[in-house]
Amino acid sequence: MSKTRIEAFTDAVIAIVMTLLVLGLKEPNGDTWMAFEGKWHEFLIYLISFISLGVYWNNHHHLFHIVKKVDGWVLWANNLFILMATLFPFATNWVMDHPTSLAPQLLYGIVILGADLSYLILGKALVSVNGKNSPVGHLFQNYRKMQLTLLLNILALLCGWLIHPVAVLVINGLMLTMWFIPEKKVEKFIRQENEKKNY
């Protein structure tokens, strides 16, 4: 089964979701910086969501560079990942409207946890069809960064519940720094593949 259609479909959906995100931003009620001050939190939440989607897209793009084969399970796993991505505008808009309320922040954290879990499921499905000794198999073998991410997802929800709702956004926002630079292992696999082609 060709992987190009999965990549093209995912690219299109994430592009649409990013567009929907900006439509949730409401302009300030005035033409001064003072008017913008009342909207800065919305802009910040928008940026965190946009960067999150950008990180998912970058890593999804890199992930599919190192796989040769996909099957029906990969298609469904990718659809689950897309489902979670499409929930970002809804969760983001709710947090924008109620930034210090528990329910919107918890939903936001659950959407991020769901996106991270679905990315892991997608990776496992790709390992299943490409083999444990494939580049994607080596990437997801004892994937500590992914494990740490899921722990931080859960920690964010617990801190939001027990300490303050904004902790969900803060912890998940800081977690993006781990994923901002594309996976070095993937870059190494791609470089090795290019070197083989040149010989």
Tab-separated table of C-alpha atoms in Angstrom:
chain	number	residue	atom	x	y	z
A	1	MET	CA	0.000	0.000	0.000
A	2	SER	CA	1.394	3.429	-0.925
A	3	LYS	CA	2.248	5.809	1.902
A	4	THR	CA	1.982	8.961	-0.232
A	5	ARG	CA	-1.808	9.247	0.099
A	6	ILE	CA	-1.584	9.067	3.908
A	7	GLU	CA	1.024	11.828	3.891
A	8	ALA	CA	-0.965	14.035	1.512
A	9	PHE	CA	-4.224	13.524	3.422
A	10	THR	CA	-2.590	14.248	6.796
A	11	ASP	CA	-0.856	17.342	5.418
A	12	ALA	CA	-4.177	18.678	4.114
A	13	VAL	CA	-6.062	18.030	7.364
A	14	ILE	CA	-3.395	19.642	9.560
A	15	ALA	CA	-3.283	22.672	7.228
A	16	ILE	CA	-7.075	23.054	7.553
A	17	VAL	CA	-6.928	22.645	11.346
A	18	MET	CA	-4.226	25.348	11.561
A	19	THR	CA	-6.455	27.655	9.515
A	20	LEU	CA	-9.433	26.977	11.778
A	21	LEU	CA	-7.287	27.847	14.802
A	22	VAL	CA	-6.706	31.418	13.654
A	23	LEU	CA	-10.422	31.866	12.942
A	24	GLY	CA	-11.010	31.367	16.673
A	25	LEU	CA	-9.007	34.508	17.467
A	26	LYS	CA	-11.213	37.517	18.128
A	27	GLU	CA	-9.822	40.978	17.364
A	28	PRO	CA	-9.450	43.496	20.234
A	29	ASN	CA	-12.294	45.942	20.912
A	30	GLY	CA	-10.261	48.977	19.924
A	31	ASP	CA	-7.226	50.153	17.985
A	32	THR	CA	-4.684	50.544	20.800
A	33	TRP	CA	-2.152	48.326	22.582
A	34	MET	CA	-4.288	48.737	25.688
A	35	ALA	CA	-7.121	46.982	23.845
A	36	PHE	CA	-4.725	44.182	22.869
A	37	GLU	CA	-3.703	43.708	26.516
A	38	GLY	CA	-7.068	42.126	27.218
A	39	LYS	CA	-6.487	39.632	24.399
A	40	TRP	CA	-2.848	38.628	24.952
A	41	HIS	CA	-3.806	35.363	26.699
A	42	GLU	CA	-5.884	34.320	23.666
A	43	PHE	CA	-2.954	35.035	21.363
A	44	LEU	CA	-0.611	33.013	23.612
A	45	ILE	CA	-2.989	30.017	23.723
A	46	TYR	CA	-3.334	30.222	19.933
A	47	LEU	CA	0.476	30.183	19.548
A	48	ILE	CA	0.838	27.142	21.821
A	49	SER	CA	-1.794	25.252	19.815
A	50	PHE	CA	-0.308	26.309	16.473
A	51	ILE	CA	3.204	25.286	17.535
A	52	SER	CA	1.824	21.977	18.868
A	53	LEU	CA	0.264	21.207	15.486
A	54	GLY	CA	3.477	22.269	13.751
A	55	VAL	CA	5.472	19.891	15.960
A	56	TYR	CA	3.066	17.033	15.209
A	57	TRP	CA	3.293	17.750	11.478
A	58	ASN	CA	7.117	17.944	11.521
A	59	ASN	CA	7.431	14.651	13.377
A	60	HIS	CA	4.748	12.925	11.269
A	61	HIS	CA	6.569	14.103	8.136
A	62	HIS	CA	9.899	12.761	9.410
A	63	LEU	CA	8.305	9.527	10.605
A	64	PHE	CA	6.936	8.685	7.155
A	65	HIS	CA	10.315	9.395	5.574
A	66	ILE	CA	11.743	6.291	7.268
A	67	VAL	CA	8.936	3.819	6.523
A	68	LYS	CA	8.634	1.684	3.414
A	69	LYS	CA	5.238	0.020	3.918
A	70	VAL	CA	1.798	0.790	5.333
A	71	ASP	CA	-1.286	-1.376	5.817
A	72	GLY	CA	-4.908	-1.067	6.929
A	73	TRP	CA	-3.980	-0.790	10.616
A	74	VAL	CA	-1.649	2.097	9.818
A	75	LEU	CA	-4.498	3.838	7.979
A	76	TRP	CA	-6.782	3.544	11.013
A	77	ALA	CA	-4.023	4.566	13.427
A	78	ASN	CA	-3.356	7.623	11.261
A	79	ASN	CA	-7.093	8.410	11.223
A	80	LEU	CA	-7.067	8.324	15.033
A	81	PHE	CA	-4.150	10.770	15.031
A	82	ILE	CA	-6.063	13.041	12.612
A	83	LEU	CA	-9.166	12.847	14.827
A	84	MET	CA	-7.192	14.145	17.795
A	85	ALA	CA	-5.627	16.908	15.670
A	86	THR	CA	-9.052	18.106	14.503
A	87	LEU	CA	-10.133	18.616	18.134
A	88	PHE	CA	-7.491	21.305	18.687
A	89	PRO	CA	-9.594	24.288	17.459
A	90	PHE	CA	-12.548	23.293	19.665
A	91	ALA	CA	-10.411	22.796	22.793
A	92	THR	CA	-8.317	25.905	22.068
A	93	ASN	CA	-11.371	28.150	21.643
A	94	TRP	CA	-12.844	26.924	24.932
A	95	VAL	CA	-9.584	27.624	26.793
A	96	MET	CA	-9.352	31.061	25.125
A	97	ASP	CA	-12.790	31.937	26.491
A	98	HIS	CA	-12.176	30.470	29.981
A	99	PRO	CA	-8.379	30.355	30.557
A	100	THR	CA	-8.512	29.789	34.321
A	101	SER	CA	-11.415	27.315	34.401
A	102	LEU	CA	-10.811	23.658	35.154
A	103	ALA	CA	-13.025	21.901	32.587
A	104	PRO	CA	-11.637	23.702	29.475
A	105	GLN	CA	-8.043	23.232	30.626
A	106	LEU	CA	-8.600	19.538	31.375
A	107	LEU	CA	-10.206	19.016	27.976
A	108	TYR	CA	-7.253	20.774	26.340
A	109	GLY	CA	-4.849	18.488	28.224
A	110	ILE	CA	-6.879	15.401	27.278
A	111	VAL	CA	-6.755	16.392	23.586
A	112	ILE	CA	-2.952	16.728	23.780
A	113	LEU	CA	-2.674	13.404	25.631
A	114	GLY	CA	-4.910	11.815	22.982
A	115	ALA	CA	-2.764	13.246	20.169
A	116	ASP	CA	0.417	11.942	21.800
A	117	LEU	CA	-1.095	8.511	22.455
A	118	SER	CA	-2.407	8.285	18.887
A	119	TYR	CA	1.056	9.212	17.566
A	120	LEU	CA	2.513	6.370	19.642
A	121	ILE	CA	-0.163	3.962	18.336
A	122	LEU	CA	0.645	5.080	14.787
A	123	GLY	CA	4.317	4.425	15.409
A	124	LYS	CA	3.598	0.951	16.787
A	125	ALA	CA	1.407	0.165	13.753
A	126	LEU	CA	4.250	1.235	11.455
A	127	VAL	CA	6.702	-0.951	13.393
A	128	SER	CA	4.319	-3.889	13.017
A	129	VAL	CA	4.254	-3.646	9.213
A	130	ASN	CA	7.882	-2.549	8.664
A	131	GLY	CA	9.539	-4.803	11.246
A	132	LYS	CA	11.436	-4.306	14.502
A	133	ASN	CA	14.760	-4.083	12.674
A	134	SER	CA	13.544	-1.298	10.379
A	135	PRO	CA	14.475	2.350	11.063
A	136	VAL	CA	11.005	3.004	12.518
A	137	GLY	CA	11.391	-0.138	14.643
A	138	HIS	CA	14.651	1.193	16.096
A	139	LEU	CA	13.081	4.607	16.687
A	140	PHE	CA	10.168	3.260	18.739
A	141	GLN	CA	12.258	0.724	20.640
A	142	ASN	CA	12.537	2.079	24.192
A	143	TYR	CA	11.454	5.540	22.983
A	144	ARG	CA	12.222	7.487	26.174
A	145	LYS	CA	11.235	10.896	24.834
A	146	MET	CA	7.774	9.536	23.982
A	147	GLN	CA	7.472	7.891	27.408
A	148	LEU	CA	8.496	11.124	29.147
A	149	THR	CA	5.979	13.059	27.055
A	150	LEU	CA	3.100	10.810	28.126
A	151	LEU	CA	4.168	11.117	31.782
A	152	LEU	CA	4.213	14.914	31.440
A	153	ASN	CA	0.758	14.795	29.804
A	154	ILE	CA	-0.584	12.995	32.872
A	155	LEU	CA	1.351	15.269	35.255
A	156	ALA	CA	-0.159	18.331	33.530
A	157	LEU	CA	-3.680	16.973	34.061
A	158	LEU	CA	-2.988	16.136	37.715
A	159	CYS	CA	-1.435	19.552	38.414
A	160	GLY	CA	-4.343	21.249	36.673
A	161	TRP	CA	-6.785	19.280	38.806
A	162	LEU	CA	-4.960	19.565	42.148
A	163	ILE	CA	-3.005	22.842	41.963
A	164	HIS	CA	-4.335	25.278	39.331
A	165	PRO	CA	-6.060	24.766	35.950
A	166	VAL	CA	-3.475	26.897	34.078
A	167	ALA	CA	-0.810	24.294	34.973
A	168	VAL	CA	-2.209	22.127	32.137
A	169	LEU	CA	-1.348	24.766	29.553
A	170	VAL	CA	1.987	25.680	31.141
A	171	ILE	CA	3.333	22.120	31.383
A	172	ASN	CA	2.152	21.156	27.901
A	173	GLY	CA	3.562	24.399	26.509
A	174	LEU	CA	6.985	23.758	28.086
A	175	MET	CA	6.906	20.155	26.842
A	176	LEU	CA	6.964	21.425	23.251
A	177	THR	CA	10.628	22.356	23.691
A	178	MET	CA	11.494	18.628	23.727
A	179	TRP	CA	9.944	18.123	20.291
A	180	PHE	CA	10.737	21.435	18.620
A	181	ILE	CA	13.861	20.053	16.942
A	182	PRO	CA	13.014	17.064	14.697
A	183	GLU	CA	14.077	13.634	15.970
A	184	LYS	CA	17.855	13.243	15.529
A	185	LYS	CA	17.555	9.478	15.042
A	186	VAL	CA	15.255	10.074	12.069
A	187	GLU	CA	17.684	12.596	10.581
A	188	LYS	CA	20.436	9.986	10.950
A	189	PHE	CA	18.370	7.273	9.214
A	190	ILE	CA	17.506	9.647	6.350
A	191	ARG	CA	21.180	10.628	5.970
A	192	GLN	CA	22.217	6.969	5.853
A	193	GLU	CA	19.572	6.227	3.215
A	194	ASN	CA	20.778	9.142	1.076
A	195	GLU	CA	24.375	7.955	1.372
A	196	LYS	CA	23.356	4.462	0.216
A	197	LYS	CA	21.587	5.927	-2.819
A	198	ASN	CA	24.668	7.923	-3.763
A	199	TYR	CA	26.870	4.806	-3.840
